[in-house]
Every structure is written in C-alpha cells, then in structure tokens.
C-alpha cells in the first residue's frame, strides 16, 4: 500500500525568500510521485511529477522537487516565492490506478 | 481541451435530502475518479471508473453513496439521505487512455456540498 506524509501543515515565509515543503512517502511498488497545488476555492493543478530518471524534477511556476530514494522523500522547493504562491500544496503517490494524497501544506507568503 | 467540468459548483442542502453531482471528463479520457476533500485535509479516493465499469470503491463510499458512468462519458455521484458529515468538496478527475503509469490525472474545480 502507498502512503504520503507531509511533515508541515503550515509554512509561513516572507516574499522573495526560499521555501521547502517536505514530503515523505511509503510505497511497496514502483514509485511515481506528484506535487499538486490548490488555490482557494479551486481544484488541483499539477506542479510536477517524478516517474524515473533524473532525481531533480522541474515544474511550473519555478518549483522543483528532488526524489531521494534512500530517505523516501520528495521535497518541493522554490528559491524565491511570490505572493501569488499562496496556496495549499499536496504531495501524492500513485498506486495501482489512483493517487494517494498527503494532508497538504498551507503556504502563506508574508510581504 | 475544455478540462474536467463539474456542476453544480456549490450546493447547500438540508440534512436528509438527496443530492447529485455531475462530472464531464476531458474528452476521450476513459478513466474517471471521484475524490472527497474535507477542510484542511487532502483529497480521499472514493471510486474509479474505466469506461462505464466501476472498478474500485473505497470503504468511505457508504451505501448512501452511488456513482454511475452509464455511457462511459460523464459520471454522476449521488448522495442519499445526506448527513452533516457529508459536507465536503467532491472532486472529479480524469486520466488519458494510455495505460502508461504516471500519466497525469487532471482534476476539475470541485463541487462544494454544505449540509445544514
């Protein structure tokens, strides 16, 4: 069975500061990992995904994530955040046919 | 590409009433998913269709919940005798036909249910 743990429920940062949102996974099969973003009152939008190959994955809006098999982690990073990055971020692992999500991390950007 | 469409976007209903949500997936996506998301939580899987066949149901899907996809295109999720605990956002998603693992699952904007 697959599971995801997002270690921080909320992360406040100042505008233009770097940010890291942490995600640990558990999977007994091949690992496919995803980060989705949810803006207020909206559905989920794919930020990036790791399927295989390079462990550093680049996504939209300047985000990137690094797959670390030994630490079973898939942390999301951005070197400089903007007010518009305020949202809920979800890490997910793909099971046989469906996605299993973490509980989410609320990213708030302070001016 | 019009994306995954859900309606209604918001529904307020009295406890005990029935509600139905509709989802139109991206054209020609044969896989369709329903998830439920409560405040402050991640989406939880409810059920999954491949074409018109319902292949998996979560234990979260009590007997008051029923989902259909009669022609393998749009889907409906009905909740009978609603309870306050059913208040949540119901998300629909679809996935391309290519069975390759890791294909992106595309989400709609969700249908908010408030049971009063």
PDB file of N, CA and C in Angstrom, chain B residues 6-85:
ATOM      1  N   UNK B   6     -17.308  20.229 -13.624  1.00  0.00           N
ATOM      2  CA  UNK B   6     -18.172  19.711 -12.567  1.00  0.00           C
ATOM      3  C   UNK B   6     -19.302  20.699 -12.296  1.00  0.00           C
ATOM      4  N   UNK B   7     -20.465  20.155 -12.025  1.00  0.00           N
ATOM      5  CA  UNK B   7     -21.571  21.021 -11.596  1.00  0.00           C
ATOM      6  C   UNK B   7     -22.570  20.235 -10.756  1.00  0.00           C
ATOM      7  N   UNK B   8     -23.269  20.941  -9.844  1.00  0.00           N
ATOM      8  CA  UNK B   8     -23.068  22.355  -9.565  1.00  0.00           C
ATOM      9  C   UNK B   8     -21.764  22.594  -8.819  1.00  0.00           C
ATOM     10  N   UNK B   9     -21.287  23.803  -8.820  1.00  0.00           N
ATOM     11  CA  UNK B   9     -20.068  24.112  -8.082  1.00  0.00           C
ATOM     12  C   UNK B   9     -20.346  24.202  -6.580  1.00  0.00           C
ATOM     13  N   UNK B  10     -21.536  24.620  -6.237  1.00  0.00           N
ATOM     14  CA  UNK B  10     -21.894  24.743  -4.824  1.00  0.00           C
ATOM     15  C   UNK B  10     -23.314  24.228  -4.638  1.00  0.00           C
ATOM     16  N   UNK B  11     -23.507  23.524  -3.535  1.00  0.00           N
ATOM     17  CA  UNK B  11     -24.835  23.008  -3.215  1.00  0.00           C
ATOM     18  C   UNK B  11     -25.019  23.064  -1.711  1.00  0.00           C
ATOM     19  N   UNK B  12     -26.115  23.710  -1.287  1.00  0.00           N
ATOM     20  CA  UNK B  12     -26.486  23.705   0.120  1.00  0.00           C
ATOM     21  C   UNK B  12     -27.771  22.914   0.218  1.00  0.00           C
ATOM     22  N   UNK B  13     -27.804  21.945   1.109  1.00  0.00           N
ATOM     23  CA  UNK B  13     -28.972  21.100   1.216  1.00  0.00           C
ATOM     24  C   UNK B  13     -29.283  20.825   2.678  1.00  0.00           C
ATOM     25  N   UNK B  14     -30.512  20.482   2.927  1.00  0.00           N
ATOM     26  CA  UNK B  14     -30.907  20.138   4.298  1.00  0.00           C
ATOM     27  C   UNK B  14     -30.594  18.677   4.564  1.00  0.00           C
ATOM     28  N   UNK B  15     -30.267  18.406   5.786  1.00  0.00           N
ATOM     29  CA  UNK B  15     -29.984  17.031   6.190  1.00  0.00           C
ATOM     30  C   UNK B  15     -31.155  16.124   5.814  1.00  0.00           C
ATOM     31  N   UNK B  16     -30.803  14.983   5.240  1.00  0.00           N
ATOM     32  CA  UNK B  16     -31.834  14.032   4.854  1.00  0.00           C
ATOM     33  C   UNK B  16     -32.226  14.098   3.377  1.00  0.00           C
ATOM     34  N   UNK B  17     -31.847  15.194   2.719  1.00  0.00           N
ATOM     35  CA  UNK B  17     -32.157  15.322   1.294  1.00  0.00           C
ATOM     36  C   UNK B  17     -31.124  14.572   0.462  1.00  0.00           C
ATOM     37  N   UNK B  18     -31.501  14.301  -0.779  1.00  0.00           N
ATOM     38  CA  UNK B  18     -30.577  13.668  -1.725  1.00  0.00           C
ATOM     39  C   UNK B  18     -29.937  14.740  -2.604  1.00  0.00           C
ATOM     40  N   UNK B  19     -28.686  14.520  -2.972  1.00  0.00           N
ATOM     41  CA  UNK B  19     -28.014  15.438  -3.897  1.00  0.00           C
ATOM     42  C   UNK B  19     -27.296  14.631  -4.970  1.00  0.00           C
ATOM     43  N   UNK B  20     -27.138  15.248  -6.114  1.00  0.00           N
ATOM     44  CA  UNK B  20     -26.427  14.611  -7.225  1.00  0.00           C
ATOM     45  C   UNK B  20     -25.452  15.596  -7.834  1.00  0.00           C
ATOM     46  N   UNK B  21     -24.234  15.141  -8.065  1.00  0.00           N
ATOM     47  CA  UNK B  21     -23.208  15.933  -8.732  1.00  0.00           C
ATOM     48  C   UNK B  21     -22.874  15.284 -10.070  1.00  0.00           C
ATOM     49  N   UNK B  22     -22.540  16.146 -11.025  1.00  0.00           N
ATOM     50  CA  UNK B  22     -22.202  15.643 -12.356  1.00  0.00           C
ATOM     51  C   UNK B  22     -20.761  16.011 -12.684  1.00  0.00           C
ATOM     52  N   UNK B  23     -20.112  15.120 -13.401  1.00  0.00           N
ATOM     53  CA  UNK B  23     -18.738  15.352 -13.855  1.00  0.00           C
ATOM     54  C   UNK B  23     -18.630  15.014 -15.338  1.00  0.00           C
ATOM     55  N   UNK B  24     -18.109  15.949 -16.101  1.00  0.00           N
ATOM     56  CA  UNK B  24     -17.779  15.698 -17.505  1.00  0.00           C
ATOM     57  C   UNK B  24     -16.258  15.674 -17.638  1.00  0.00           C
ATOM     58  N   UNK B  25     -15.690  14.525 -17.932  1.00  0.00           N
ATOM     59  CA  UNK B  25     -14.223  14.426 -18.012  1.00  0.00           C
ATOM     60  C   UNK B  25     -13.703  15.062 -19.291  1.00  0.00           C
ATOM     61  N   UNK B  26     -12.410  15.122 -19.386  1.00  0.00           N
ATOM     62  CA  UNK B  26     -11.782  15.562 -20.629  1.00  0.00           C
ATOM     63  C   UNK B  26     -12.147  14.562 -21.728  1.00  0.00           C
ATOM     64  N   UNK B  27     -12.453  15.087 -22.877  1.00  0.00           N
ATOM     65  CA  UNK B  27     -12.934  14.261 -23.978  1.00  0.00           C
ATOM     66  C   UNK B  27     -12.007  13.083 -24.251  1.00  0.00           C
ATOM     67  N   UNK B  28     -12.596  11.923 -24.345  1.00  0.00           N
ATOM     68  CA  UNK B  28     -11.907  10.668 -24.670  1.00  0.00           C
ATOM     69  C   UNK B  28     -11.026  10.120 -23.556  1.00  0.00           C
ATOM     70  N   UNK B  29     -11.029  10.733 -22.382  1.00  0.00           N
ATOM     71  CA  UNK B  29     -10.377  10.099 -21.236  1.00  0.00           C
ATOM     72  C   UNK B  29     -11.278   8.966 -20.779  1.00  0.00           C
ATOM     73  N   UNK B  30     -10.734   7.761 -20.700  1.00  0.00           N
ATOM     74  CA  UNK B  30     -11.613   6.658 -20.338  1.00  0.00           C
ATOM     75  C   UNK B  30     -11.595   6.367 -18.839  1.00  0.00           C
ATOM     76  N   UNK B  31     -10.702   7.011 -18.113  1.00  0.00           N
ATOM     77  CA  UNK B  31     -10.634   6.776 -16.669  1.00  0.00           C
ATOM     78  C   UNK B  31     -11.150   8.003 -15.935  1.00  0.00           C
ATOM     79  N   UNK B  32     -12.023   7.747 -14.975  1.00  0.00           N
ATOM     80  CA  UNK B  32     -12.656   8.837 -14.241  1.00  0.00           C
ATOM     81  C   UNK B  32     -12.650   8.500 -12.759  1.00  0.00           C
ATOM     82  N   UNK B  33     -12.320   9.496 -11.935  1.00  0.00           N
ATOM     83  CA  UNK B  33     -12.160   9.305 -10.497  1.00  0.00           C
ATOM     84  C   UNK B  33     -13.051  10.291  -9.740  1.00  0.00           C
ATOM     85  N   UNK B  34     -13.515   9.860  -8.581  1.00  0.00           N
ATOM     86  CA  UNK B  34     -14.149  10.750  -7.610  1.00  0.00           C
ATOM     87  C   UNK B  34     -13.323  10.727  -6.334  1.00  0.00           C
ATOM     88  N   UNK B  35     -13.091  11.939  -5.804  1.00  0.00           N
ATOM     89  CA  UNK B  35     -12.410  12.106  -4.528  1.00  0.00           C
ATOM     90  C   UNK B  35     -13.280  13.014  -3.642  1.00  0.00           C
ATOM     91  N   UNK B  36     -13.067  12.906  -2.340  1.00  0.00           N
ATOM     92  CA  UNK B  36     -13.710  13.802  -1.394  1.00  0.00           C
ATOM     93  C   UNK B  36     -12.632  14.528  -0.605  1.00  0.00           C
ATOM     94  N   UNK B  37     -12.840  15.823  -0.377  1.00  0.00           N
ATOM     95  CA  UNK B  37     -11.877  16.622   0.361  1.00  0.00           C
ATOM     96  C   UNK B  37     -12.599  17.441   1.412  1.00  0.00           C
ATOM     97  N   UNK B  38     -12.272  17.188   2.664  1.00  0.00           N
ATOM     98  CA  UNK B  38     -12.814  17.997   3.752  1.00  0.00           C
ATOM     99  C   UNK B  38     -11.809  19.079   4.123  1.00  0.00           C
ATOM    100  N   UNK B  39     -12.303  20.073   4.854  1.00  0.00           N
ATOM    101  CA  UNK B  39     -11.486  21.255   5.157  1.00  0.00           C
ATOM    102  C   UNK B  39     -10.194  20.868   5.870  1.00  0.00           C
ATOM    103  N   UNK B  40      -9.073  21.331   5.325  1.00  0.00           N
ATOM    104  CA  UNK B  40      -7.790  21.085   5.963  1.00  0.00           C
ATOM    105  C   UNK B  40      -7.216  19.708   5.727  1.00  0.00           C
ATOM    106  N   UNK B  41      -7.832  18.941   4.837  1.00  0.00           N
ATOM    107  CA  UNK B  41      -7.364  17.588   4.559  1.00  0.00           C
ATOM    108  C   UNK B  41      -7.032  17.433   3.083  1.00  0.00           C
ATOM    109  N   UNK B  42      -6.267  16.393   2.779  1.00  0.00           N
ATOM    110  CA  UNK B  42      -6.014  16.068   1.393  1.00  0.00           C
ATOM    111  C   UNK B  42      -7.183  15.308   0.796  1.00  0.00           C
ATOM    112  N   UNK B  43      -7.250  15.272  -0.522  1.00  0.00           N
ATOM    113  CA  UNK B  43      -8.325  14.504  -1.179  1.00  0.00           C
ATOM    114  C   UNK B  43      -8.245  13.020  -0.828  1.00  0.00           C
ATOM    115  N   UNK B  44      -9.417  12.421  -0.616  1.00  0.00           N
ATOM    116  CA  UNK B  44      -9.500  10.993  -0.307  1.00  0.00           C
ATOM    117  C   UNK B  44     -10.237  10.289  -1.450  1.00  0.00           C
ATOM    118  N   UNK B  45      -9.681   9.208  -1.898  1.00  0.00           N
ATOM    119  CA  UNK B  45     -10.241   8.455  -3.011  1.00  0.00           C
ATOM    120  C   UNK B  45     -11.589   7.868  -2.633  1.00  0.00           C
ATOM    121  N   UNK B  46     -12.563   8.002  -3.554  1.00  0.00           N
ATOM    122  CA  UNK B  46     -13.876   7.399  -3.361  1.00  0.00           C
ATOM    123  C   UNK B  46     -14.101   6.227  -4.307  1.00  0.00           C
ATOM    124  N   UNK B  47     -13.934   6.491  -5.608  1.00  0.00           N
ATOM    125  CA  UNK B  47     -14.228   5.460  -6.587  1.00  0.00           C
ATOM    126  C   UNK B  47     -13.583   5.798  -7.923  1.00  0.00           C
ATOM    127  N   UNK B  48     -13.553   4.806  -8.806  1.00  0.00           N
ATOM    128  CA  UNK B  48     -12.833   4.928 -10.072  1.00  0.00           C
ATOM    129  C   UNK B  48     -13.552   4.116 -11.149  1.00  0.00           C
ATOM    130  N   UNK B  49     -13.659   4.690 -12.326  1.00  0.00           N
ATOM    131  CA  UNK B  49     -14.268   4.035 -13.473  1.00  0.00           C
ATOM    132  C   UNK B  49     -13.249   3.900 -14.596  1.00  0.00           C
ATOM    133  N   UNK B  50     -13.346   2.797 -15.282  1.00  0.00           N
ATOM    134  CA  UNK B  50     -12.691   2.685 -16.588  1.00  0.00           C
ATOM    135  C   UNK B  50     -13.818   2.454 -17.585  1.00  0.00           C
ATOM    136  N   UNK B  51     -14.000   3.413 -18.461  1.00  0.00           N
ATOM    137  CA  UNK B  51     -15.201   3.459 -19.316  1.00  0.00           C
ATOM    138  C   UNK B  51     -16.419   3.421 -18.400  1.00  0.00           C
ATOM    139  N   UNK B  52     -17.365   2.517 -18.643  1.00  0.00           N
ATOM    140  CA  UNK B  52     -18.568   2.510 -17.807  1.00  0.00           C
ATOM    141  C   UNK B  52     -18.436   1.585 -16.600  1.00  0.00           C
ATOM    142  N   UNK B  53     -17.340   0.871 -16.499  1.00  0.00           N
ATOM    143  CA  UNK B  53     -17.163  -0.095 -15.416  1.00  0.00           C
ATOM    144  C   UNK B  53     -16.568   0.569 -14.174  1.00  0.00           C
ATOM    145  N   UNK B  54     -17.263   0.371 -13.053  1.00  0.00           N
ATOM    146  CA  UNK B  54     -16.758   0.886 -11.777  1.00  0.00           C
ATOM    147  C   UNK B  54     -15.812  -0.172 -11.219  1.00  0.00           C
ATOM    148  N   UNK B  55     -14.531   0.115 -11.205  1.00  0.00           N
ATOM    149  CA  UNK B  55     -13.531  -0.902 -10.906  1.00  0.00           C
ATOM    150  C   UNK B  55     -13.110  -0.937  -9.446  1.00  0.00           C
ATOM    151  N   UNK B  56     -13.253   0.153  -8.739  1.00  0.00           N
ATOM    152  CA  UNK B  56     -12.802   0.175  -7.353  1.00  0.00           C
ATOM    153  C   UNK B  56     -13.653   1.161  -6.567  1.00  0.00           C
ATOM    154  N   UNK B  57     -13.990   0.771  -5.351  1.00  0.00           N
ATOM    155  CA  UNK B  57     -14.733   1.648  -4.439  1.00  0.00           C
ATOM    156  C   UNK B  57     -14.043   1.644  -3.084  1.00  0.00           C
ATOM    157  N   UNK B  58     -13.900   2.838  -2.524  1.00  0.00           N
ATOM    158  CA  UNK B  58     -13.314   2.962  -1.204  1.00  0.00           C
ATOM    159  C   UNK B  58     -14.344   2.574  -0.139  1.00  0.00           C
ATOM    160  N   UNK B  59     -13.850   2.173   1.025  1.00  0.00           N
ATOM    161  CA  UNK B  59     -14.761   1.902   2.142  1.00  0.00           C
ATOM    162  C   UNK B  59     -15.432   3.188   2.608  1.00  0.00           C
ATOM    163  N   UNK B  60     -14.905   4.352   2.180  1.00  0.00           N
ATOM    164  CA  UNK B  60     -15.545   5.629   2.506  1.00  0.00           C
ATOM    165  C   UNK B  60     -16.893   5.755   1.799  1.00  0.00           C
ATOM    166  N   UNK B  61     -17.061   5.009   0.729  1.00  0.00           N
ATOM    167  CA  UNK B  61     -18.275   5.105  -0.071  1.00  0.00           C
ATOM    168  C   UNK B  61     -19.345   4.215   0.566  1.00  0.00           C
ATOM    169  N   UNK B  62     -20.072   4.815   1.523  1.00  0.00           N
ATOM    170  CA  UNK B  62     -21.096   4.038   2.217  1.00  0.00           C
ATOM    171  C   UNK B  62     -22.248   3.742   1.263  1.00  0.00           C
ATOM    172  N   UNK B  63     -23.230   2.971   1.761  1.00  0.00           N
ATOM    173  CA  UNK B  63     -24.335   2.592   0.889  1.00  0.00           C
ATOM    174  C   UNK B  63     -25.244   3.772   0.548  1.00  0.00           C
ATOM    175  N   UNK B  64     -25.011   4.922   1.160  1.00  0.00           N
ATOM    176  CA  UNK B  64     -25.774   6.121   0.779  1.00  0.00           C
ATOM    177  C   UNK B  64     -25.189   6.800  -0.462  1.00  0.00           C
ATOM    178  N   UNK B  65     -24.013   6.373  -0.821  1.00  0.00           N
ATOM    179  CA  UNK B  65     -23.334   6.959  -1.985  1.00  0.00           C
ATOM    180  C   UNK B  65     -23.448   6.000  -3.169  1.00  0.00           C
ATOM    181  N   UNK B  66     -23.711   6.566  -4.330  1.00  0.00           N
ATOM    182  CA  UNK B  66     -23.671   5.750  -5.543  1.00  0.00           C
ATOM    183  C   UNK B  66     -23.126   6.596  -6.691  1.00  0.00           C
ATOM    184  N   UNK B  67     -22.282   5.988  -7.469  1.00  0.00           N
ATOM    185  CA  UNK B  67     -21.697   6.662  -8.627  1.00  0.00           C
ATOM    186  C   UNK B  67     -21.987   5.832  -9.858  1.00  0.00           C
ATOM    187  N   UNK B  68     -22.221   6.546 -10.962  1.00  0.00           N
ATOM    188  CA  UNK B  68     -22.505   5.878 -12.221  1.00  0.00           C
ATOM    189  C   UNK B  68     -21.771   6.569 -13.350  1.00  0.00           C
ATOM    190  N   UNK B  69     -21.545   5.806 -14.387  1.00  0.00           N
ATOM    191  CA  UNK B  69     -20.985   6.360 -15.620  1.00  0.00           C
ATOM    192  C   UNK B  69     -21.592   5.548 -16.765  1.00  0.00           C
ATOM    193  N   UNK B  70     -22.862   5.771 -17.023  1.00  0.00           N
ATOM    194  CA  UNK B  70     -23.632   4.847 -17.859  1.00  0.00           C
ATOM    195  C   UNK B  70     -23.121   4.658 -19.287  1.00  0.00           C
ATOM    196  N   UNK B  71     -22.590   5.677 -19.892  1.00  0.00           N
ATOM    197  CA  UNK B  71     -22.153   5.531 -21.281  1.00  0.00           C
ATOM    198  C   UNK B  71     -20.651   5.717 -21.416  1.00  0.00           C
ATOM    199  N   UNK B  72     -19.979   5.668 -20.314  1.00  0.00           N
ATOM    200  CA  UNK B  72     -18.536   5.824 -20.360  1.00  0.00           C
ATOM    201  C   UNK B  72     -18.075   7.232 -20.640  1.00  0.00           C
ATOM    202  N   UNK B  73     -18.999   8.201 -20.512  1.00  0.00           N
ATOM    203  CA  UNK B  73     -18.588   9.586 -20.731  1.00  0.00           C
ATOM    204  C   UNK B  73     -18.714  10.337 -19.410  1.00  0.00           C
ATOM    205  N   UNK B  74     -19.834  11.064 -19.204  1.00  0.00           N
ATOM    206  CA  UNK B  74     -19.992  11.796 -17.947  1.00  0.00           C
ATOM    207  C   UNK B  74     -20.309  10.821 -16.810  1.00  0.00           C
ATOM    208  N   UNK B  75     -20.148  11.308 -15.591  1.00  0.00           N
ATOM    209  CA  UNK B  75     -20.441  10.494 -14.414  1.00  0.00           C
ATOM    210  C   UNK B  75     -21.294  11.311 -13.444  1.00  0.00           C
ATOM    211  N   UNK B  76     -22.065  10.607 -12.634  1.00  0.00           N
ATOM    212  CA  UNK B  76     -22.806  11.246 -11.556  1.00  0.00           C
ATOM    213  C   UNK B  76     -22.453  10.590 -10.237  1.00  0.00           C
ATOM    214  N   UNK B  77     -22.456  11.416  -9.198  1.00  0.00           N
ATOM    215  CA  UNK B  77     -22.265  10.950  -7.834  1.00  0.00           C
ATOM    216  C   UNK B  77     -23.488  11.387  -7.044  1.00  0.00           C
ATOM    217  N   UNK B  78     -24.240  10.422  -6.524  1.00  0.00           N
ATOM    218  CA  UNK B  78     -25.438  10.736  -5.764  1.00  0.00           C
ATOM    219  C   UNK B  78     -25.209  10.394  -4.297  1.00  0.00           C
ATOM    220  N   UNK B  79     -25.648  11.280  -3.439  1.00  0.00           N
ATOM    221  CA  UNK B  79     -25.616  11.029  -2.001  1.00  0.00           C
ATOM    222  C   UNK B  79     -27.052  11.054  -1.515  1.00  0.00           C
ATOM    223  N   UNK B  80     -27.499   9.972  -0.946  1.00  0.00           N
ATOM    224  CA  UNK B  80     -28.867   9.878  -0.421  1.00  0.00           C
ATOM    225  C   UNK B  80     -28.861  10.152   1.077  1.00  0.00           C
ATOM    226  N   UNK B  81     -29.973  10.725   1.530  1.00  0.00           N
ATOM    227  CA  UNK B  81     -30.164  10.974   2.974  1.00  0.00           C
ATOM    228  C   UNK B  81     -28.916  11.652   3.566  1.00  0.00           C
ATOM    229  N   UNK B  82     -28.598  12.807   3.030  1.00  0.00           N
ATOM    230  CA  UNK B  82     -27.352  13.479   3.409  1.00  0.00           C
ATOM    231  C   UNK B  82     -27.269  13.722   4.911  1.00  0.00           C
ATOM    232  N   UNK B  83     -26.037  13.669   5.404  1.00  0.00           N
ATOM    233  CA  UNK B  83     -25.726  13.932   6.805  1.00  0.00           C
ATOM    234  C   UNK B  83     -24.739  15.092   6.860  1.00  0.00           C
ATOM    235  N   UNK B  84     -24.643  15.726   8.026  1.00  0.00           N
ATOM    236  CA  UNK B  84     -23.739  16.873   8.129  1.00  0.00           C
ATOM    237  C   UNK B  84     -22.292  16.476   7.841  1.00  0.00           C
ATOM    238  N   UNK B  85     -21.946  15.253   8.152  1.00  0.00           N
ATOM    239  CA  UNK B  85     -20.592  14.771   7.887  1.00  0.00           C
ATOM    240  C   UNK B  85     -20.271  14.622   6.409  1.00  0.00           C
TER     241      UNK B  85
END
